[in-house]
């Protein structure tokens, strides 16, 4: 499925939800068929699978769906969801603003499954499943409650759910500890997502963060093992790959979309980062 632009799904897709949604995954694709095709969403999604088969593709990474599994989908990933209609479990969607209205601005970044690679999944053991599924049933009941105070209760339940998932994902991590350097790097990564088309130099982001370029580079290397320039280039490559695979924009149009002055600059940049020309990458992906 290719077009000039990828569809961007707003959380309002789900029965005009404003900033939070929870529902059974039974018959999910019949109710919301747009989820089956490549799309970008601007909210967080948690797929909690009790029983079911299928697969989820996130930024070209395919993950088979299996029983007792949680799949995390972050905002701005390109996603396709294919799951059988008899599957059991829940889908939870929420915007960043919904969570941050009550909690600290940086707290979402401190959940390890929201950091790192696009695709994050975890298996739920029998020991964890009973509490997790009970919590989800409480969330569903509260979501279907029309009282105003339900919103605050949902935020609290969501926070508890994320803490429980963190325990499953990183069992040795005992508590959220403040790490100013890591928080700066996470903010840097968010700024890249928002500004990569116009800002491609580490010095520009260092200025936004009120840091020296050398210090920004140092904390990126210490935290992620990559330079600040590496992180900018990595995101540019990812965005280019998304456009090459999921749209029929020409190479020149993609170069313009990504903020390159000339298509030749983009081609050189892409080939250096992937050892393939954009044309070859597109052909390989589309033939596959």
PDB file of C-alpha atoms in Angstrom:
ATOM      1  CA  UNK A   1       0.000   0.000   0.000  1.00  0.00           C
ATOM      2  CA  UNK A   2       1.725   3.130  -1.236  1.00  0.00           C
ATOM      3  CA  UNK A   3       0.649   6.737  -1.611  1.00  0.00           C
ATOM      4  CA  UNK A   4       2.177  10.168  -1.749  1.00  0.00           C
ATOM      5  CA  UNK A   5       1.764  10.561   2.001  1.00  0.00           C
ATOM      6  CA  UNK A   6       1.350   8.084   4.807  1.00  0.00           C
ATOM      7  CA  UNK A   7      -1.896   8.434   6.738  1.00  0.00           C
ATOM      8  CA  UNK A   8      -1.450   9.813  10.244  1.00  0.00           C
ATOM      9  CA  UNK A   9      -3.893   8.301  12.736  1.00  0.00           C
ATOM     10  CA  UNK A  10      -5.111  10.525  15.532  1.00  0.00           C
ATOM     11  CA  UNK A  11      -6.466   8.967  18.727  1.00  0.00           C
ATOM     12  CA  UNK A  12      -9.872  10.257  17.610  1.00  0.00           C
ATOM     13  CA  UNK A  13      -9.897   7.255  15.261  1.00  0.00           C
ATOM     14  CA  UNK A  14     -11.165   5.274  18.256  1.00  0.00           C
ATOM     15  CA  UNK A  15     -14.777   6.378  18.618  1.00  0.00           C
ATOM     16  CA  UNK A  16     -13.746  10.053  18.795  1.00  0.00           C
ATOM     17  CA  UNK A  17     -11.583   9.478  21.870  1.00  0.00           C
ATOM     18  CA  UNK A  18      -9.836  12.669  22.994  1.00  0.00           C
ATOM     19  CA  UNK A  19      -6.683  11.483  24.739  1.00  0.00           C
ATOM     20  CA  UNK A  20      -7.250   7.978  26.148  1.00  0.00           C
ATOM     21  CA  UNK A  21      -8.819   4.768  24.861  1.00  0.00           C
ATOM     22  CA  UNK A  22      -9.050   1.181  26.071  1.00  0.00           C
ATOM     23  CA  UNK A  23     -10.962  -1.679  24.483  1.00  0.00           C
ATOM     24  CA  UNK A  24     -10.970  -5.408  23.852  1.00  0.00           C
ATOM     25  CA  UNK A  25      -8.829  -6.501  20.891  1.00  0.00           C
ATOM     26  CA  UNK A  26     -11.495  -8.987  19.787  1.00  0.00           C
ATOM     27  CA  UNK A  27     -12.579  -7.898  16.305  1.00  0.00           C
ATOM     28  CA  UNK A  28     -10.179  -4.935  16.478  1.00  0.00           C
ATOM     29  CA  UNK A  29      -9.481  -4.740  12.735  1.00  0.00           C
ATOM     30  CA  UNK A  30     -13.153  -5.059  11.823  1.00  0.00           C
ATOM     31  CA  UNK A  31     -13.895  -2.027  14.000  1.00  0.00           C
ATOM     32  CA  UNK A  32     -10.813  -0.009  13.038  1.00  0.00           C
ATOM     33  CA  UNK A  33      -9.592  -1.286   9.622  1.00  0.00           C
ATOM     34  CA  UNK A  34      -7.077   1.564   9.220  1.00  0.00           C
ATOM     35  CA  UNK A  35      -4.830  -0.184  11.772  1.00  0.00           C
ATOM     36  CA  UNK A  36      -4.187  -3.056   9.366  1.00  0.00           C
ATOM     37  CA  UNK A  37      -2.440  -0.849   6.812  1.00  0.00           C
ATOM     38  CA  UNK A  38       0.784   1.192   7.121  1.00  0.00           C
ATOM     39  CA  UNK A  39       0.081   4.302   9.157  1.00  0.00           C
ATOM     40  CA  UNK A  40       1.739   6.718  11.543  1.00  0.00           C
ATOM     41  CA  UNK A  41       0.091   7.374  14.887  1.00  0.00           C
ATOM     42  CA  UNK A  42       0.666  10.354  17.167  1.00  0.00           C
ATOM     43  CA  UNK A  43      -0.061   8.524  20.431  1.00  0.00           C
ATOM     44  CA  UNK A  44       1.252   5.624  22.512  1.00  0.00           C
ATOM     45  CA  UNK A  45      -0.265   2.155  22.032  1.00  0.00           C
ATOM     46  CA  UNK A  46      -0.039  -0.890  24.278  1.00  0.00           C
ATOM     47  CA  UNK A  47      -1.259  -4.196  22.842  1.00  0.00           C
ATOM     48  CA  UNK A  48      -1.811  -6.621  25.709  1.00  0.00           C
ATOM     49  CA  UNK A  49      -2.354 -10.076  24.207  1.00  0.00           C
ATOM     50  CA  UNK A  50      -3.850 -12.783  26.414  1.00  0.00           C
ATOM     51  CA  UNK A  51      -4.501 -15.193  23.546  1.00  0.00           C
ATOM     52  CA  UNK A  52      -4.157 -14.655  19.824  1.00  0.00           C
ATOM     53  CA  UNK A  53      -2.031 -14.925  16.714  1.00  0.00           C
ATOM     54  CA  UNK A  54      -0.881 -12.482  14.069  1.00  0.00           C
ATOM     55  CA  UNK A  55       1.946 -10.004  13.664  1.00  0.00           C
ATOM     56  CA  UNK A  56       2.784  -6.353  14.088  1.00  0.00           C
ATOM     57  CA  UNK A  57       5.140  -4.493  11.744  1.00  0.00           C
ATOM     58  CA  UNK A  58       6.803  -1.450  13.299  1.00  0.00           C
ATOM     59  CA  UNK A  59       9.241   0.524  11.133  1.00  0.00           C
ATOM     60  CA  UNK A  60       9.811  -2.531   8.899  1.00  0.00           C
ATOM     61  CA  UNK A  61      10.473  -4.821  11.891  1.00  0.00           C
ATOM     62  CA  UNK A  62       8.010  -7.701  11.993  1.00  0.00           C
ATOM     63  CA  UNK A  63       7.034  -9.114  15.392  1.00  0.00           C
ATOM     64  CA  UNK A  64       4.901 -12.280  15.574  1.00  0.00           C
ATOM     65  CA  UNK A  65       2.029 -11.967  18.038  1.00  0.00           C
ATOM     66  CA  UNK A  66       1.744 -14.744  20.587  1.00  0.00           C
ATOM     67  CA  UNK A  67      -0.124 -15.514  23.799  1.00  0.00           C
ATOM     68  CA  UNK A  68       0.724 -13.638  27.016  1.00  0.00           C
ATOM     69  CA  UNK A  69       2.567 -10.792  25.320  1.00  0.00           C
ATOM     70  CA  UNK A  70       2.667  -7.003  25.488  1.00  0.00           C
ATOM     71  CA  UNK A  71       3.708  -4.983  22.436  1.00  0.00           C
ATOM     72  CA  UNK A  72       4.630  -1.307  22.800  1.00  0.00           C
ATOM     73  CA  UNK A  73       4.108   1.111  19.910  1.00  0.00           C
ATOM     74  CA  UNK A  74       5.551   4.592  20.352  1.00  0.00           C
ATOM     75  CA  UNK A  75       4.292   7.736  18.597  1.00  0.00           C
ATOM     76  CA  UNK A  76       5.485   8.432  15.034  1.00  0.00           C
ATOM     77  CA  UNK A  77       6.390   4.816  14.238  1.00  0.00           C
ATOM     78  CA  UNK A  78       5.075   3.355  10.980  1.00  0.00           C
ATOM     79  CA  UNK A  79       2.851   0.482  12.014  1.00  0.00           C
ATOM     80  CA  UNK A  80       0.721  -2.346  10.586  1.00  0.00           C
ATOM     81  CA  UNK A  81      -1.329  -4.553  12.913  1.00  0.00           C
ATOM     82  CA  UNK A  82      -2.621  -7.940  11.779  1.00  0.00           C
ATOM     83  CA  UNK A  83      -4.350 -10.024  14.441  1.00  0.00           C
ATOM     84  CA  UNK A  84      -7.043 -12.692  14.322  1.00  0.00           C
ATOM     85  CA  UNK A  85     -10.547 -11.556  15.199  1.00  0.00           C
ATOM     86  CA  UNK A  86     -10.924 -14.076  18.038  1.00  0.00           C
ATOM     87  CA  UNK A  87      -7.883 -12.744  19.895  1.00  0.00           C
ATOM     88  CA  UNK A  88      -8.296 -11.912  23.573  1.00  0.00           C
ATOM     89  CA  UNK A  89      -6.701  -8.975  25.329  1.00  0.00           C
ATOM     90  CA  UNK A  90      -6.776  -5.202  25.420  1.00  0.00           C
ATOM     91  CA  UNK A  91      -5.563  -2.253  23.368  1.00  0.00           C
ATOM     92  CA  UNK A  92      -4.667   0.865  25.360  1.00  0.00           C
ATOM     93  CA  UNK A  93      -3.959   4.150  23.582  1.00  0.00           C
ATOM     94  CA  UNK A  94      -3.040   7.451  25.191  1.00  0.00           C
ATOM     95  CA  UNK A  95      -1.477  10.753  24.266  1.00  0.00           C
ATOM     96  CA  UNK A  96       1.543  12.174  26.019  1.00  0.00           C
ATOM     97  CA  UNK A  97      -0.533  15.147  27.149  1.00  0.00           C
ATOM     98  CA  UNK A  98      -3.027  12.854  28.898  1.00  0.00           C
ATOM     99  CA  UNK A  99      -0.281  11.422  31.076  1.00  0.00           C
ATOM    100  CA  UNK A 100       1.638  14.650  31.635  1.00  0.00           C
ATOM    101  CA  UNK A 101      -1.388  16.573  32.884  1.00  0.00           C
ATOM    102  CA  UNK A 102      -0.746  14.928  36.225  1.00  0.00           C
ATOM    103  CA  UNK A 103       2.757  13.499  36.232  1.00  0.00           C
ATOM    104  CA  UNK A 104       6.248  14.945  35.883  1.00  0.00           C
ATOM    105  CA  UNK A 105       7.205  16.037  32.374  1.00  0.00           C
ATOM    106  CA  UNK A 106      10.018  13.514  32.069  1.00  0.00           C
ATOM    107  CA  UNK A 107       8.471  10.478  33.723  1.00  0.00           C
ATOM    108  CA  UNK A 108       7.410   8.705  30.500  1.00  0.00           C
ATOM    109  CA  UNK A 109      11.041   8.715  29.398  1.00  0.00           C
ATOM    110  CA  UNK A 110      11.999   6.787  32.516  1.00  0.00           C
ATOM    111  CA  UNK A 111      10.098   3.684  31.423  1.00  0.00           C
ATOM    112  CA  UNK A 112      12.751   1.656  29.621  1.00  0.00           C
ATOM    113  CA  UNK A 113      10.351   0.183  27.063  1.00  0.00           C
ATOM    114  CA  UNK A 114       9.614   3.665  25.694  1.00  0.00           C
ATOM    115  CA  UNK A 115      13.311   4.208  24.923  1.00  0.00           C
ATOM    116  CA  UNK A 116      15.670   2.588  22.460  1.00  0.00           C
ATOM    117  CA  UNK A 117      14.464   0.701  19.406  1.00  0.00           C
ATOM    118  CA  UNK A 118      11.127   1.261  17.679  1.00  0.00           C
ATOM    119  CA  UNK A 119       9.884  -2.236  18.501  1.00  0.00           C
ATOM    120  CA  UNK A 120       9.529  -3.236  22.128  1.00  0.00           C
ATOM    121  CA  UNK A 121       7.776  -6.382  23.337  1.00  0.00           C
ATOM    122  CA  UNK A 122       7.687  -8.454  26.488  1.00  0.00           C
ATOM    123  CA  UNK A 123       6.274 -11.791  27.595  1.00  0.00           C
ATOM    124  CA  UNK A 124       3.950 -11.882  30.601  1.00  0.00           C
ATOM    125  CA  UNK A 125       4.569 -14.781  32.979  1.00  0.00           C
ATOM    126  CA  UNK A 126       1.791 -16.596  34.837  1.00  0.00           C
ATOM    127  CA  UNK A 127       2.963 -14.898  38.039  1.00  0.00           C
ATOM    128  CA  UNK A 128       2.400 -11.447  36.502  1.00  0.00           C
ATOM    129  CA  UNK A 129      -0.659 -12.143  34.383  1.00  0.00           C
ATOM    130  CA  UNK A 130      -3.378 -12.290  37.050  1.00  0.00           C
ATOM    131  CA  UNK A 131      -2.550  -8.861  38.507  1.00  0.00           C
ATOM    132  CA  UNK A 132      -2.027  -7.312  35.064  1.00  0.00           C
ATOM    133  CA  UNK A 133      -5.330  -8.539  33.635  1.00  0.00           C
ATOM    134  CA  UNK A 134      -7.228  -7.540  36.790  1.00  0.00           C
ATOM    135  CA  UNK A 135      -5.773  -4.040  36.520  1.00  0.00           C
ATOM    136  CA  UNK A 136      -6.880  -3.853  32.886  1.00  0.00           C
ATOM    137  CA  UNK A 137     -10.416  -4.862  33.832  1.00  0.00           C
ATOM    138  CA  UNK A 138     -10.510  -2.005  36.363  1.00  0.00           C
ATOM    139  CA  UNK A 139      -9.294   0.391  33.660  1.00  0.00           C
ATOM    140  CA  UNK A 140     -12.027  -0.754  31.262  1.00  0.00           C
ATOM    141  CA  UNK A 141     -14.700  -0.286  33.907  1.00  0.00           C
ATOM    142  CA  UNK A 142     -13.429   3.204  34.721  1.00  0.00           C
ATOM    143  CA  UNK A 143     -13.191   4.143  31.023  1.00  0.00           C
ATOM    144  CA  UNK A 144     -16.837   3.210  30.534  1.00  0.00           C
ATOM    145  CA  UNK A 145     -17.833   5.273  33.576  1.00  0.00           C
ATOM    146  CA  UNK A 146     -19.217   8.660  32.592  1.00  0.00           C
ATOM    147  CA  UNK A 147     -18.212  10.503  35.771  1.00  0.00           C
ATOM    148  CA  UNK A 148     -15.649  13.315  35.445  1.00  0.00           C
ATOM    149  CA  UNK A 149     -13.462  11.907  38.221  1.00  0.00           C
ATOM    150  CA  UNK A 150     -12.884   8.831  36.053  1.00  0.00           C
ATOM    151  CA  UNK A 151     -10.216  10.731  34.103  1.00  0.00           C
ATOM    152  CA  UNK A 152      -8.039  11.115  37.191  1.00  0.00           C
ATOM    153  CA  UNK A 153      -8.596   7.473  38.093  1.00  0.00           C
ATOM    154  CA  UNK A 154      -7.578   6.400  34.577  1.00  0.00           C
ATOM    155  CA  UNK A 155      -4.334   8.373  34.824  1.00  0.00           C
ATOM    156  CA  UNK A 156      -3.569   6.671  38.116  1.00  0.00           C
ATOM    157  CA  UNK A 157      -4.361   3.228  36.725  1.00  0.00           C
ATOM    158  CA  UNK A 158      -2.238   3.958  33.655  1.00  0.00           C
ATOM    159  CA  UNK A 159       0.708   4.937  35.833  1.00  0.00           C
ATOM    160  CA  UNK A 160       0.351   1.714  37.846  1.00  0.00           C
ATOM    161  CA  UNK A 161       0.117  -0.298  34.612  1.00  0.00           C
ATOM    162  CA  UNK A 162       3.309   1.260  33.234  1.00  0.00           C
ATOM    163  CA  UNK A 163       5.144   0.616  36.511  1.00  0.00           C
ATOM    164  CA  UNK A 164       4.039  -3.034  36.401  1.00  0.00           C
ATOM    165  CA  UNK A 165       5.211  -3.351  32.784  1.00  0.00           C
ATOM    166  CA  UNK A 166       8.540  -1.817  33.787  1.00  0.00           C
ATOM    167  CA  UNK A 167       8.929  -4.529  36.435  1.00  0.00           C
ATOM    168  CA  UNK A 168       8.286  -7.172  33.779  1.00  0.00           C
ATOM    169  CA  UNK A 169      10.550  -5.529  31.199  1.00  0.00           C
ATOM    170  CA  UNK A 170      13.421  -4.636  33.544  1.00  0.00           C
ATOM    171  CA  UNK A 171      13.073  -6.807  36.675  1.00  0.00           C
ATOM    172  CA  UNK A 172      16.390  -5.660  38.166  1.00  0.00           C
ATOM    173  CA  UNK A 173      15.387  -2.003  38.038  1.00  0.00           C
ATOM    174  CA  UNK A 174      13.964  -1.186  41.456  1.00  0.00           C
ATOM    175  CA  UNK A 175      12.885   2.437  41.128  1.00  0.00           C
ATOM    176  CA  UNK A 176      12.927   5.499  38.905  1.00  0.00           C
ATOM    177  CA  UNK A 177      16.166   7.296  39.606  1.00  0.00           C
ATOM    178  CA  UNK A 178      16.892  10.756  38.366  1.00  0.00           C
ATOM    179  CA  UNK A 179      19.668  10.896  35.800  1.00  0.00           C
ATOM    180  CA  UNK A 180      20.054  14.452  34.453  1.00  0.00           C
ATOM    181  CA  UNK A 181      22.397  13.406  31.643  1.00  0.00           C
ATOM    182  CA  UNK A 182      20.021  10.687  30.418  1.00  0.00           C
ATOM    183  CA  UNK A 183      17.094  13.117  30.607  1.00  0.00           C
ATOM    184  CA  UNK A 184      19.035  15.604  28.460  1.00  0.00           C
ATOM    185  CA  UNK A 185      19.751  12.889  25.883  1.00  0.00           C
ATOM    186  CA  UNK A 186      16.084  11.882  25.814  1.00  0.00           C
ATOM    187  CA  UNK A 187      15.074  15.507  25.311  1.00  0.00           C
ATOM    188  CA  UNK A 188      17.686  15.754  22.540  1.00  0.00           C
ATOM    189  CA  UNK A 189      16.098  12.733  20.830  1.00  0.00           C
ATOM    190  CA  UNK A 190      12.663  14.352  21.052  1.00  0.00           C
ATOM    191  CA  UNK A 191      14.033  17.551  19.551  1.00  0.00           C
ATOM    192  CA  UNK A 192      15.518  15.567  16.661  1.00  0.00           C
ATOM    193  CA  UNK A 193      12.098  14.086  15.859  1.00  0.00           C
ATOM    194  CA  UNK A 194      10.542  17.561  15.816  1.00  0.00           C
ATOM    195  CA  UNK A 195      13.322  19.463  14.045  1.00  0.00           C
ATOM    196  CA  UNK A 196      15.356  17.073  11.868  1.00  0.00           C
ATOM    197  CA  UNK A 197      14.110  18.594   8.610  1.00  0.00           C
ATOM    198  CA  UNK A 198      15.557  22.007   9.418  1.00  0.00           C
ATOM    199  CA  UNK A 199      18.256  21.263  11.999  1.00  0.00           C
ATOM    200  CA  UNK A 200      20.900  18.689  11.148  1.00  0.00           C
ATOM    201  CA  UNK A 201      23.899  19.878  13.170  1.00  0.00           C
ATOM    202  CA  UNK A 202      24.643  18.881  16.794  1.00  0.00           C
ATOM    203  CA  UNK A 203      25.540  22.489  17.589  1.00  0.00           C
ATOM    204  CA  UNK A 204      21.978  23.599  16.771  1.00  0.00           C
ATOM    205  CA  UNK A 205      20.516  21.132  19.257  1.00  0.00           C
ATOM    206  CA  UNK A 206      23.145  21.955  21.860  1.00  0.00           C
ATOM    207  CA  UNK A 207      22.010  25.576  21.658  1.00  0.00           C
ATOM    208  CA  UNK A 208      18.347  24.534  22.115  1.00  0.00           C
ATOM    209  CA  UNK A 209      19.359  22.553  25.200  1.00  0.00           C
ATOM    210  CA  UNK A 210      21.630  25.309  26.526  1.00  0.00           C
ATOM    211  CA  UNK A 211      24.604  22.927  26.442  1.00  0.00           C
ATOM    212  CA  UNK A 212      27.983  23.010  24.777  1.00  0.00           C
ATOM    213  CA  UNK A 213      28.296  20.836  21.674  1.00  0.00           C
ATOM    214  CA  UNK A 214      31.114  18.873  23.290  1.00  0.00           C
ATOM    215  CA  UNK A 215      29.061  18.119  26.410  1.00  0.00           C
ATOM    216  CA  UNK A 216      26.050  17.007  24.348  1.00  0.00           C
ATOM    217  CA  UNK A 217      28.301  14.671  22.400  1.00  0.00           C
ATOM    218  CA  UNK A 218      29.862  13.341  25.612  1.00  0.00           C
ATOM    219  CA  UNK A 219      26.556  12.487  27.313  1.00  0.00           C
ATOM    220  CA  UNK A 220      25.225  10.843  24.132  1.00  0.00           C
ATOM    221  CA  UNK A 221      28.293   8.613  23.959  1.00  0.00           C
ATOM    222  CA  UNK A 222      28.098   7.784  27.655  1.00  0.00           C
ATOM    223  CA  UNK A 223      24.347   7.089  27.639  1.00  0.00           C
ATOM    224  CA  UNK A 224      23.814   5.418  24.255  1.00  0.00           C
ATOM    225  CA  UNK A 225      27.286   4.684  22.920  1.00  0.00           C
ATOM    226  CA  UNK A 226      26.683   6.948  19.923  1.00  0.00           C
ATOM    227  CA  UNK A 227      27.704  10.496  19.107  1.00  0.00           C
ATOM    228  CA  UNK A 228      25.142  13.278  18.862  1.00  0.00           C
ATOM    229  CA  UNK A 229      25.785  13.392  15.123  1.00  0.00           C
ATOM    230  CA  UNK A 230      25.159   9.638  14.890  1.00  0.00           C
ATOM    231  CA  UNK A 231      21.721  10.059  16.480  1.00  0.00           C
ATOM    232  CA  UNK A 232      20.726  12.809  14.046  1.00  0.00           C
ATOM    233  CA  UNK A 233      21.919  10.785  11.050  1.00  0.00           C
ATOM    234  CA  UNK A 234      20.230   7.622  12.334  1.00  0.00           C
ATOM    235  CA  UNK A 235      16.877   9.375  12.557  1.00  0.00           C
ATOM    236  CA  UNK A 236      17.264  10.932   9.117  1.00  0.00           C
ATOM    237  CA  UNK A 237      18.006   7.496   7.649  1.00  0.00           C
ATOM    238  CA  UNK A 238      14.956   6.028   9.386  1.00  0.00           C
ATOM    239  CA  UNK A 239      12.689   8.775   8.037  1.00  0.00           C
ATOM    240  CA  UNK A 240      14.136   8.297   4.554  1.00  0.00           C
ATOM    241  CA  UNK A 241      13.541   4.540   4.723  1.00  0.00           C
ATOM    242  CA  UNK A 242       9.946   5.101   5.793  1.00  0.00           C
ATOM    243  CA  UNK A 243       9.284   7.401   2.839  1.00  0.00           C
ATOM    244  CA  UNK A 244      11.052   5.105   0.371  1.00  0.00           C
ATOM    245  CA  UNK A 245       9.163   2.024   1.499  1.00  0.00           C
ATOM    246  CA  UNK A 246       5.708   3.366   2.266  1.00  0.00           C
ATOM    247  CA  UNK A 247       5.207   6.171  -0.276  1.00  0.00           C
ATOM    248  CA  UNK A 248       5.683   6.607  -4.012  1.00  0.00           C
ATOM    249  CA  UNK A 249       7.377   9.997  -3.669  1.00  0.00           C
ATOM    250  CA  UNK A 250      10.269  10.442  -6.074  1.00  0.00           C
ATOM    251  CA  UNK A 251      13.832  10.591  -4.777  1.00  0.00           C
ATOM    252  CA  UNK A 252      13.868  14.346  -5.390  1.00  0.00           C
ATOM    253  CA  UNK A 253      10.608  14.778  -3.492  1.00  0.00           C
ATOM    254  CA  UNK A 254      11.939  12.756  -0.565  1.00  0.00           C
ATOM    255  CA  UNK A 255      15.132  14.813  -0.526  1.00  0.00           C
ATOM    256  CA  UNK A 256      13.030  17.981  -0.364  1.00  0.00           C
ATOM    257  CA  UNK A 257      10.752  16.482   2.311  1.00  0.00           C
ATOM    258  CA  UNK A 258      13.783  15.733   4.501  1.00  0.00           C
ATOM    259  CA  UNK A 259      15.296  19.182   4.087  1.00  0.00           C
ATOM    260  CA  UNK A 260      18.126  18.454   1.638  1.00  0.00           C
ATOM    261  CA  UNK A 261      18.902  21.261  -0.819  1.00  0.00           C
ATOM    262  CA  UNK A 262      19.643  18.862  -3.673  1.00  0.00           C
ATOM    263  CA  UNK A 263      18.700  15.263  -4.401  1.00  0.00           C
ATOM    264  CA  UNK A 264      22.380  14.464  -4.982  1.00  0.00           C
ATOM    265  CA  UNK A 265      23.202  15.444  -1.373  1.00  0.00           C
ATOM    266  CA  UNK A 266      20.468  13.127  -0.118  1.00  0.00           C
ATOM    267  CA  UNK A 267      21.606  10.224  -2.304  1.00  0.00           C
ATOM    268  CA  UNK A 268      25.192  10.580  -1.064  1.00  0.00           C
ATOM    269  CA  UNK A 269      24.018  10.806   2.555  1.00  0.00           C
ATOM    270  CA  UNK A 270      21.742   7.765   2.266  1.00  0.00           C
ATOM    271  CA  UNK A 271      24.333   5.621   0.510  1.00  0.00           C
ATOM    272  CA  UNK A 272      26.961   6.472   3.119  1.00  0.00           C
ATOM    273  CA  UNK A 273      24.585   5.458   5.908  1.00  0.00           C
ATOM    274  CA  UNK A 274      23.192   2.261   4.378  1.00  0.00           C
ATOM    275  CA  UNK A 275      25.636   1.155   1.648  1.00  0.00           C
ATOM    276  CA  UNK A 276      22.707   1.333  -0.767  1.00  0.00           C
ATOM    277  CA  UNK A 277      21.332   3.994  -3.051  1.00  0.00           C
ATOM    278  CA  UNK A 278      17.775   5.112  -2.265  1.00  0.00           C
ATOM    279  CA  UNK A 279      16.587   3.487  -5.507  1.00  0.00           C
ATOM    280  CA  UNK A 280      18.153   0.149  -4.611  1.00  0.00           C
ATOM    281  CA  UNK A 281      16.741   0.253  -1.084  1.00  0.00           C
ATOM    282  CA  UNK A 282      13.238   0.950  -2.420  1.00  0.00           C
ATOM    283  CA  UNK A 283      13.463  -1.827  -5.014  1.00  0.00           C
ATOM    284  CA  UNK A 284      14.783  -4.355  -2.486  1.00  0.00           C
ATOM    285  CA  UNK A 285      12.035  -3.545   0.016  1.00  0.00           C
ATOM    286  CA  UNK A 286       9.221  -3.485  -2.519  1.00  0.00           C
ATOM    287  CA  UNK A 287      10.366  -6.713  -4.191  1.00  0.00           C
ATOM    288  CA  UNK A 288      10.512  -8.371  -0.761  1.00  0.00           C
TER     289      UNK A 288
END
